[in-house]
Short mmCIF file of C-alpha atoms and ligand atoms in Angstrom, two decimals:
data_model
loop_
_atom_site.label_atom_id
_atom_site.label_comp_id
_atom_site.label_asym_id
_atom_site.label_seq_id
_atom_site.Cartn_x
_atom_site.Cartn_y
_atom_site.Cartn_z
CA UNK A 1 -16.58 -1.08 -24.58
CA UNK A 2 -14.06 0.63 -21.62
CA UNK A 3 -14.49 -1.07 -18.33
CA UNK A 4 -14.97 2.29 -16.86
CA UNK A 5 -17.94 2.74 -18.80
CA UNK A 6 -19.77 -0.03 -16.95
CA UNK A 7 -21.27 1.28 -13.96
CA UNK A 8 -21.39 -1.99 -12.20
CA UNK A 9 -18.48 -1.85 -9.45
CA UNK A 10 -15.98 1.05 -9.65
CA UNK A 11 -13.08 2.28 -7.79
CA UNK A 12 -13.32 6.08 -7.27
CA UNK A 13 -9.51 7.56 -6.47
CA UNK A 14 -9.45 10.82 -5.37
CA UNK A 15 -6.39 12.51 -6.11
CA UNK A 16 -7.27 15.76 -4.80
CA UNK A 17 -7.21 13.81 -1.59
CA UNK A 18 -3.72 12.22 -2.60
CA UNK A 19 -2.29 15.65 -3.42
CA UNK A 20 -3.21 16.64 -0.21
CA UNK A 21 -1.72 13.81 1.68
CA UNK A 22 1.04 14.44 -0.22
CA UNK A 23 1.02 17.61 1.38
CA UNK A 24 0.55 17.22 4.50
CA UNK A 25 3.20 13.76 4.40
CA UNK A 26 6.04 16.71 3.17
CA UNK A 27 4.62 19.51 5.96
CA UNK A 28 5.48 16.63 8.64
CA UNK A 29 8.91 15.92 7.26
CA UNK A 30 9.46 19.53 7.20
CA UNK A 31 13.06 19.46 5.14
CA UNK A 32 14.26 16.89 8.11
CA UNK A 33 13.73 13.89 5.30
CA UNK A 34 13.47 13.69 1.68
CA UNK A 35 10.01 12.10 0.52
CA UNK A 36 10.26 8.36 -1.39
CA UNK A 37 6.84 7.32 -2.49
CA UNK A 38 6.01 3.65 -2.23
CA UNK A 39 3.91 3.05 -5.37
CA UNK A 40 4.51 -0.89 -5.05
CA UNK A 41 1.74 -3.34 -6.02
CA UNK A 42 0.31 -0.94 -8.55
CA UNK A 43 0.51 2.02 -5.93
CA UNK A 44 -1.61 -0.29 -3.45
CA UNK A 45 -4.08 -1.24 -6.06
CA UNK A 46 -5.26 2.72 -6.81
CA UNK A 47 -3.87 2.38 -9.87
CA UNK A 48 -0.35 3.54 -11.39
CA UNK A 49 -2.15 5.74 -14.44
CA UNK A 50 -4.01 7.45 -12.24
CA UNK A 51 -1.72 7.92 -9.08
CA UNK A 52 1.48 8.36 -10.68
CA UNK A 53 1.00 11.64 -13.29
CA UNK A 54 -0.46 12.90 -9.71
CA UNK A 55 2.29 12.32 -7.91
CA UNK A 56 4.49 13.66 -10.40
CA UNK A 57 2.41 16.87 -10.66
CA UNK A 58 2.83 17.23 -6.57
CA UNK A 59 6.51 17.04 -7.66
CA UNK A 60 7.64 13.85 -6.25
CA UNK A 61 11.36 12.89 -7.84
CA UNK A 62 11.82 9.08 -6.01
CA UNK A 63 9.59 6.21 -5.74
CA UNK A 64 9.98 3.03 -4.58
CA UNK A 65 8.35 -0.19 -6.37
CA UNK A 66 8.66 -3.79 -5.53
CA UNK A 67 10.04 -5.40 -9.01
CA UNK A 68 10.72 -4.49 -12.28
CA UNK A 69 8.01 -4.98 -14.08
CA UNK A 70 6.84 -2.12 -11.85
CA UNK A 71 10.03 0.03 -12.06
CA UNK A 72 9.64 0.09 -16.06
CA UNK A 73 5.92 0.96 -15.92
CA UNK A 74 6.46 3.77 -14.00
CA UNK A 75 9.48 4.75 -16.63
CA UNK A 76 6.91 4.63 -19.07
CA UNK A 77 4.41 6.58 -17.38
CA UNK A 78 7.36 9.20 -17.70
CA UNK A 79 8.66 9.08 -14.11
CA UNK A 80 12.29 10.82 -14.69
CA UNK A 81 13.20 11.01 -11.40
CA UNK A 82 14.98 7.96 -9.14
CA UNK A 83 13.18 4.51 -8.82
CA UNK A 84 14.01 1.96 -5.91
CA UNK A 85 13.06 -1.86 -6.14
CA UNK A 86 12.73 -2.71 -2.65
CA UNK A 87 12.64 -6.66 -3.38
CA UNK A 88 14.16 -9.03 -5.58
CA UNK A 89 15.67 -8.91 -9.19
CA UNK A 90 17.03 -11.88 -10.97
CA UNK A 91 20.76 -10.99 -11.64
CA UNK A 92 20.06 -12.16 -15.33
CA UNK A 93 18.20 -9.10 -15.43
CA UNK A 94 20.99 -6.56 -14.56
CA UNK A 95 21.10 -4.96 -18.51
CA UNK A 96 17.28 -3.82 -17.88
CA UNK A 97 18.04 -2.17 -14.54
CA UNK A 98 21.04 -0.22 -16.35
CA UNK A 99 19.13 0.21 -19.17
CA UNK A 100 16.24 1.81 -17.32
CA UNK A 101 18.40 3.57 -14.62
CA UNK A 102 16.98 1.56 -11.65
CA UNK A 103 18.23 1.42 -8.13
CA UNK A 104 18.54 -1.81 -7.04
CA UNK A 105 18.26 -3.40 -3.32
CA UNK A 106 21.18 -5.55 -2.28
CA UNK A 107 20.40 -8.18 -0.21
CA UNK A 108 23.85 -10.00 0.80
CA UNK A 109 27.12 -9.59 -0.46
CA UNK A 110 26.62 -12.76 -2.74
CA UNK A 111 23.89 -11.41 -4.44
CA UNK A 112 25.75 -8.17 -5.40
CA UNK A 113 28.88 -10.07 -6.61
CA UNK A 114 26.23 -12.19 -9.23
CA UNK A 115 24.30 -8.88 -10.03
CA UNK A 116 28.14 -7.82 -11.10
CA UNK A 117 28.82 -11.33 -12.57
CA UNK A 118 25.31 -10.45 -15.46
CA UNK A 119 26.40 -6.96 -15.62
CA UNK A 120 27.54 -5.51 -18.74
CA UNK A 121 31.45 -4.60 -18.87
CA UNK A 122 31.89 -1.11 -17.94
CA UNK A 123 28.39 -0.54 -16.84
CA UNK A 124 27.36 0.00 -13.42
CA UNK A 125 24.23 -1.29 -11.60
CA UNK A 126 23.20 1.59 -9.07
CA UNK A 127 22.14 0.34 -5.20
CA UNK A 128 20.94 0.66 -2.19
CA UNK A 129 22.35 -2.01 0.11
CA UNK A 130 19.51 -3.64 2.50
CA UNK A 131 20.41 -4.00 6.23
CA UNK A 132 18.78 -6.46 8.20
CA UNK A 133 18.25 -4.90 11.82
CA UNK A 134 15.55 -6.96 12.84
CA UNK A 135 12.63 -7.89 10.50
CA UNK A 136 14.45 -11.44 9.31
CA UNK A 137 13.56 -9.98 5.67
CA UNK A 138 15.93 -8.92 3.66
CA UNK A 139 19.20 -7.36 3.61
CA UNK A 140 22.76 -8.13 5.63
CA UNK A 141 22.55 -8.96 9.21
CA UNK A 142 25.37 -9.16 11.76
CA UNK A 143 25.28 -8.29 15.88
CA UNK A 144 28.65 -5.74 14.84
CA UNK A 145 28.53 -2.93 12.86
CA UNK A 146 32.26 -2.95 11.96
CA UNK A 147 31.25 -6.26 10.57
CA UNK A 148 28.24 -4.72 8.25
CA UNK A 149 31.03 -2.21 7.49
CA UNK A 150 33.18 -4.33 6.34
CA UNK A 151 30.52 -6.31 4.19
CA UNK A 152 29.32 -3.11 2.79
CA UNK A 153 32.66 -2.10 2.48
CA UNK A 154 33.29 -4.85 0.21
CA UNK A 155 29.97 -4.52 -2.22
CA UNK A 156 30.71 -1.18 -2.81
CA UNK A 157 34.11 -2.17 -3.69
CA UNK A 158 32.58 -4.41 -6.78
CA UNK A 159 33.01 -2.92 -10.08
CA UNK A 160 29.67 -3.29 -11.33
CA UNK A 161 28.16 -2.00 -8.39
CA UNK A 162 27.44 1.91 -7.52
CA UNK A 163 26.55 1.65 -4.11
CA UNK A 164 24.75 4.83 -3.35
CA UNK A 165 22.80 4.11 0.17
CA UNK A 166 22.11 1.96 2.89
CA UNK A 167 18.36 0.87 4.31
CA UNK A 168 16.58 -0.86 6.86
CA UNK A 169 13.09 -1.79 7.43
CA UNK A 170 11.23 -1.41 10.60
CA UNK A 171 8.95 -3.82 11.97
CA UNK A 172 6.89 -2.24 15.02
CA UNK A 173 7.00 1.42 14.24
CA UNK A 174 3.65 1.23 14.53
CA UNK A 175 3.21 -0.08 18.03
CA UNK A 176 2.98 1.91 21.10
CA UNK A 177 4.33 -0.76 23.63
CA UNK A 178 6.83 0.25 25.70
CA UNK A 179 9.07 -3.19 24.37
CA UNK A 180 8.47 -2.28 20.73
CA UNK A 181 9.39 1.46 20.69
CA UNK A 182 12.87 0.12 22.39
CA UNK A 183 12.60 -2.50 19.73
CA UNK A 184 12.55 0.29 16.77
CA UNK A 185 14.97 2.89 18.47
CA UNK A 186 17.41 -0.10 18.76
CA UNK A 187 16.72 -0.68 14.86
CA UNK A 188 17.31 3.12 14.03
CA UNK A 189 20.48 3.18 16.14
CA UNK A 190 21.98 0.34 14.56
CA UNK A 191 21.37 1.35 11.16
CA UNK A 192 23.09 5.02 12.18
CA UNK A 193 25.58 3.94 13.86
CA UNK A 194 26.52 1.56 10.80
CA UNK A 195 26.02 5.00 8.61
CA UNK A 196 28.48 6.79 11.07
CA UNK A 197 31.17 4.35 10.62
CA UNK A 198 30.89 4.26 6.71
CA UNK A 199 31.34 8.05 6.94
CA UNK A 200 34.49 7.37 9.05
CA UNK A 201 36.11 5.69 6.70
CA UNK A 202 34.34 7.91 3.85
CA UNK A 203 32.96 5.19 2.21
CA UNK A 204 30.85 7.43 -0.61
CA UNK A 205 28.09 5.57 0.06
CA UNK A 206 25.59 8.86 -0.02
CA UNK A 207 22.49 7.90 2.16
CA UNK A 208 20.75 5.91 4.72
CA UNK A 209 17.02 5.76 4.96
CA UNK A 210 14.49 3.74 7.68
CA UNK A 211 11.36 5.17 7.70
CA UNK A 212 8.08 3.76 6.50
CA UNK A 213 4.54 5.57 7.59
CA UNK A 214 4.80 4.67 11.09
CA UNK A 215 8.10 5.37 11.25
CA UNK A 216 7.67 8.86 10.11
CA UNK A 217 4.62 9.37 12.59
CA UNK A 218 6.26 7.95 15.67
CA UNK A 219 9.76 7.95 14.72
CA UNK A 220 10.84 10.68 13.38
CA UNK A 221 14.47 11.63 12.92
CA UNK A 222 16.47 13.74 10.75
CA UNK A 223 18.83 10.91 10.38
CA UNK A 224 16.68 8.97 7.86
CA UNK A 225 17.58 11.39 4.40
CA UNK A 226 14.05 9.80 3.29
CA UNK A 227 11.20 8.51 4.24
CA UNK A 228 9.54 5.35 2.15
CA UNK A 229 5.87 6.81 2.70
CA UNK A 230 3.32 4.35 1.28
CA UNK A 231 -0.06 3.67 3.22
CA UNK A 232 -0.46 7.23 4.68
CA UNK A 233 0.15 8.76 1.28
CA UNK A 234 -3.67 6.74 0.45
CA UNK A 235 -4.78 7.60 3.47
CA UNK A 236 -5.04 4.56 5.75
CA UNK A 237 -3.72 3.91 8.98
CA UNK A 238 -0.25 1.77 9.57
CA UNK A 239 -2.02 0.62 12.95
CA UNK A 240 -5.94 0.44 12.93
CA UNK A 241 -5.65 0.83 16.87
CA UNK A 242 -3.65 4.48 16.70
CA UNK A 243 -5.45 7.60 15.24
CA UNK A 244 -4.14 8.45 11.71
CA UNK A 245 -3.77 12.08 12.56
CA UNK A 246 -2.36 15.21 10.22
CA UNK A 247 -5.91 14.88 8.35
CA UNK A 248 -4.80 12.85 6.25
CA UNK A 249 -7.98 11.19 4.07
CA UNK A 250 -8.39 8.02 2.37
CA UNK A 251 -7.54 8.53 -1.65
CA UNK A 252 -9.63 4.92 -2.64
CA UNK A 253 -13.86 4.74 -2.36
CA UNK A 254 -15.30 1.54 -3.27
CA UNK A 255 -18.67 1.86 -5.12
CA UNK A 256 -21.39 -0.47 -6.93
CA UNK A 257 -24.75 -0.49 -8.37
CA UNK A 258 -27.97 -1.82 -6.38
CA UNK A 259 -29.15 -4.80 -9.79
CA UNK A 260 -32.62 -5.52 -8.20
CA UNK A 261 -35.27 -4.54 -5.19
CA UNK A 262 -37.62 -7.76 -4.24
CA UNK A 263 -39.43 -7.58 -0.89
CA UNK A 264 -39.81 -11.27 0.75
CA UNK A 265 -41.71 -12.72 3.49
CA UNK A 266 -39.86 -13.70 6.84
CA UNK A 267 -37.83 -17.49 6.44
CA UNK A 268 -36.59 -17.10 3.45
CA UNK A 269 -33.16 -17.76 3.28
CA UNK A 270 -30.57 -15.68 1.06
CA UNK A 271 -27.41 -16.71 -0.87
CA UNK A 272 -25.23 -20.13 -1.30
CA UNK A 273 -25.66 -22.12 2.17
CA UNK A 274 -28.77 -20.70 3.59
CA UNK A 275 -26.51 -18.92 6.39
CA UNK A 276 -28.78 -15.90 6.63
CA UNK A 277 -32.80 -16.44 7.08
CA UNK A 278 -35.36 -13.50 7.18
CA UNK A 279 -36.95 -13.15 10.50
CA UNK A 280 -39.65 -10.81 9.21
CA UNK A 281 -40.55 -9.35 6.04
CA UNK A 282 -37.41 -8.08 4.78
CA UNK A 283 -36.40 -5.62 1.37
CA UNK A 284 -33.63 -7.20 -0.55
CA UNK A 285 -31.25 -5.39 -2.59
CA UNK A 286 -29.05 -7.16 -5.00
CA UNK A 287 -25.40 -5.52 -5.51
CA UNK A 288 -23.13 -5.94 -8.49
CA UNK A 289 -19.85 -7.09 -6.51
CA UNK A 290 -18.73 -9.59 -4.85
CA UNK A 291 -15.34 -11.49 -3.88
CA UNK A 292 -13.95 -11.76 -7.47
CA UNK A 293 -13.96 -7.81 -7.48
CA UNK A 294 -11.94 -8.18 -4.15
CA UNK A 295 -14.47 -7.72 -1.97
CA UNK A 296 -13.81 -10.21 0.77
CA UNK A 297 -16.41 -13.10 1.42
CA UNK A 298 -14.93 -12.79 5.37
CA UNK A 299 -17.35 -10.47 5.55
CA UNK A 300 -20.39 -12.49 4.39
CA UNK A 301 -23.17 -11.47 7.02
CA UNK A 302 -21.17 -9.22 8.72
CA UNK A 303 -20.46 -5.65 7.14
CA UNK A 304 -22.65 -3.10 6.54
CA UNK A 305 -22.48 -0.50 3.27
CA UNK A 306 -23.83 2.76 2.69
CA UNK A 307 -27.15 3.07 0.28
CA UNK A 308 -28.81 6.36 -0.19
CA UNK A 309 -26.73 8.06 2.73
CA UNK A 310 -27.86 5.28 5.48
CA UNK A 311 -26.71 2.07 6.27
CA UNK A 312 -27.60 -1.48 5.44
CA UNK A 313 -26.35 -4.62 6.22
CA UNK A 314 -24.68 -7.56 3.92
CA UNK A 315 -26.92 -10.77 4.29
CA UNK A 316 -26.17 -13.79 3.49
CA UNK A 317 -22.88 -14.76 1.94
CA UNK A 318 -20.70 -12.70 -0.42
CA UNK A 319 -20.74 -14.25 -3.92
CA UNK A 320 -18.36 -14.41 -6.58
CA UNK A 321 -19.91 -11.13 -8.54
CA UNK A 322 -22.83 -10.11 -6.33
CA UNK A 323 -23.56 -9.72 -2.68
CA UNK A 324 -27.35 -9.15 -0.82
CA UNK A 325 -28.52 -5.91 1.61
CA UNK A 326 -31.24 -5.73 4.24
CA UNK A 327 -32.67 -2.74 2.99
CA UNK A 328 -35.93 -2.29 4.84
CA UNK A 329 -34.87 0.09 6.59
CA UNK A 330 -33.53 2.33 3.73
CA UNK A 331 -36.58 4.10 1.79
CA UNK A 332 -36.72 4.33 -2.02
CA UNK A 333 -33.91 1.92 -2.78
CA UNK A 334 -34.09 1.00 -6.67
CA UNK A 335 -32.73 -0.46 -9.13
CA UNK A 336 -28.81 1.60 -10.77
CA UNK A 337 -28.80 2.83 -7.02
CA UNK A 338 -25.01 3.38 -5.70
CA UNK A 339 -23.74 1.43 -2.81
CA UNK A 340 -20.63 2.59 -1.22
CA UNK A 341 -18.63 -0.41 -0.05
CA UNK A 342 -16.34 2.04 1.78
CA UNK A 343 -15.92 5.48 1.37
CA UNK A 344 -18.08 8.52 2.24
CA UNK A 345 -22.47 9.04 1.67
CA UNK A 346 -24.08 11.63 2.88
CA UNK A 347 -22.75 12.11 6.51
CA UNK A 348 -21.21 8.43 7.16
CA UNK A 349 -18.30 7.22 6.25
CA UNK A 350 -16.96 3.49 6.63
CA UNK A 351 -13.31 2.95 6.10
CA UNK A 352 -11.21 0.31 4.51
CA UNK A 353 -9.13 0.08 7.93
CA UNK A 354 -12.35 -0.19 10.28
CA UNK A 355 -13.45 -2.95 7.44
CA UNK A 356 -10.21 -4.78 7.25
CA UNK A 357 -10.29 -4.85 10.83
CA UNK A 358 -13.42 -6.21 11.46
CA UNK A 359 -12.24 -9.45 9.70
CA UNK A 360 -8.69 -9.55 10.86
CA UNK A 361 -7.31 -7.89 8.41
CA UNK A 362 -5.51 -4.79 7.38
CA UNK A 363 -6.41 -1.69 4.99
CA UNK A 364 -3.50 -2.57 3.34
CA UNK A 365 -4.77 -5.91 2.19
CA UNK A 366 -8.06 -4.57 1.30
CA UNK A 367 -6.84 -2.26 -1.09
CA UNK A 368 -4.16 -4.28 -2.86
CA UNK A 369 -6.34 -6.80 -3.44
CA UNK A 370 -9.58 -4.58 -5.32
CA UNK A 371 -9.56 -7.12 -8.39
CA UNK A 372 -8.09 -5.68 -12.02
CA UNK A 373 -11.68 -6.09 -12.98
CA UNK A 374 -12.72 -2.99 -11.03
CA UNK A 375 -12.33 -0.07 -12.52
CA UNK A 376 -10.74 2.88 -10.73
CA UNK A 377 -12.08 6.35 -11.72
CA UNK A 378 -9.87 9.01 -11.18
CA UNK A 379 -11.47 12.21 -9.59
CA UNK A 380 -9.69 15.63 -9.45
C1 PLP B 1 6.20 -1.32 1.70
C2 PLP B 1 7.44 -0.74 2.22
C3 PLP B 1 7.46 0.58 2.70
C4 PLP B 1 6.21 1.40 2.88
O1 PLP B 1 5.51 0.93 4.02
P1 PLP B 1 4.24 1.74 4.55
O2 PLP B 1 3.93 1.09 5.84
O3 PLP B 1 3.17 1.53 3.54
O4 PLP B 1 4.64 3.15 4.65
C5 PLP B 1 8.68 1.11 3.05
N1 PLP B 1 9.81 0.39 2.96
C6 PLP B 1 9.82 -0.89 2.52
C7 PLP B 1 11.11 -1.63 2.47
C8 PLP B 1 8.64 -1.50 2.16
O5 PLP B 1 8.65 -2.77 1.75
#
């Protein structure tokens, strides 16, 4: 039997939404940067079978992964068009980024040389070289940009290496404080001035690119040849505190079935630890998904869901496969009912970022970490 047969806990992506975001991602752009699409981490847990024939359709030509075991899925998914690994590749595994035409982030000039030292003779490895300019990640770092020049200078001088860009990453593009928007506008300066003076010296070196989400929402600049959209393209917020904006709308809805109705008397107590007793007579509903599916146990007593377009609250604590709702105040619940863990019934809605938040966490988390055993159901 297919997972997504079982109607027990299901993802539902909606790529009409992604399209859309897609959209609306390329309308705020508007020809000032090229569009990369971060699909890393099995684009953000929606699902690389689903998501990425979408994307393609909505004509998207460059992604961006995070290894490459992720690069050569999405070559086998057909993706044509030019693939990024942001992170780290073994230099023993130079052949399979030839062999699958993979750009490949450069993190220090020692790292190149080695990618050179595993590289086939006569073969180049294509790359984008990573400039640190203030998130202590990845990528070379130096106070003077004659000094990244030079060391950029000198990778692209390696004969296994095509060196066909330059990137940073931004760290608070998503804040509003005075301190960190001087923070990221000293980032983006650094990283064009260090552009600039590759030109001068016409490096070849093709194109620079610092943009993530927030970037592109508070940051814009023509400068950046791309942006690296991930989180907006699903439809979540880079900061929970700042409104997402554009209408963009969230691509993943997180669904299960209602397994059993029981109506008990008032202190009774519900789930591993007693943490939650009934105070009155209270309807129980039982519902298939719990922390293994990736549904935090944080939220154990805490969040509410949707049933039947109202809302009821979790009680007790989040199990591995099954979690319990106060539903007396929710007529008619029964048995193969759908919950909606987050996503949209009737008129409410609850996000993943308003979740995430409400445990310290981050839509981003949330939605990387929905378990392989869910299955996501793509909707058109
Ligand atoms: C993950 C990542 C992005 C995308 O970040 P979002 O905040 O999801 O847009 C862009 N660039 C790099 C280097 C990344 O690691």
């Amino acid at each position: 039997m297919n997972k997504k047969e079982l109607k027990r806990a299901w993802a539902e992506i909606h790529l009409d939404r992604l399209k859309n975001n897609i959209s609306l991602c390329r309308e705020r752009l508007d020809g000032r940067c090229g569009l990369i699409c971060v699909v890393k981490a099995n684009c953000y847990g929606h699902g690389a079978e689903g998501v990425i024939p979408a994307m393609l359709e909505a004509g998207v030509d460059f992604f961006a992964v995070s290894n490459i075991i992720e690069a050569i899925e999405l070559r086998e998914l057909g993706v044509t068009g030019s693939i990024l690994i942001l992170g780290y590749t073994p230099p023993r595994n130079a052949p399979e980024l030839i062999r699958y035409d993979i750009i490949q982030a450069i993190t220090e000039y020692d790292y190149a040389a080695e990618l050179c030292g595993c590289c086939p003779t006569g073969k180049t490895v294509r790359c984008h070289i990573a400039v640190d300019t203030g998130m202590s990640r990845i990528g070379i770092r130096s106070d003077s940009v004659l000094e990244l020049r030079d060391t950029c200078l000198r990778i692209a001088a390696l004969g296994g290496i095509s060196a066909e860009g330059i990137f940073t990453h931004l760290s608070v593009a998503d804040s509003d404080k005075p301190e960190d928007i001087a923070y990221t506008r000293d980032q983006i300066e650094l990283i064009c001035s260090l552009k600039a003076e590759l030109d001068g010296v016409g490096s070849g070196i093709k194109s620079v690119h610092f943009l993530n989400s927030a970037g592109a929402m508070y940051h814009i600049d023509p400068r950046s040849d791309y942006a690296r959209l991930g989180i907006v393209l699903y439809g979540l917020k880079p900061d929970y505190s700042r409104a997402l904006g554009l209408g963009l709308e969230p691509v993943m809805e997180l669904k299960a079935c209602v397994s059993q109705v029981k109506t008990v008397e008032a202190g009774v107590s519900v789930s591993y630890g007693r943490t939650f007793v009934t105070e009155r007579e209270t309807r129980i509903a039982t519902v298939s998904i719990g922390y293994a599916d990736g549904y935090p146990r944080l939220l154990s007593n805490r969040a509410r869901v949707l049933v039947r377009g109202r809302e009821a609250k979790i009680i007790g604590r989040v199990c591995m496969d099954q979690l319990m709702i106060d539903v007396s105040g929710v007529p008619d619940v029964r048995e193969g009912d759908v919950v909606t863990l987050f996503g949209r019934d009737g008129g409410l809605e609850i996000t993943a970022d308003e979740l995430a938040d409400s445990y310290g966490s981050i839509g981003y988390e949330l939605v990387c970490g929905i378990s392989q055993r869910v299955p996501r159901i793509y909707i058109n």
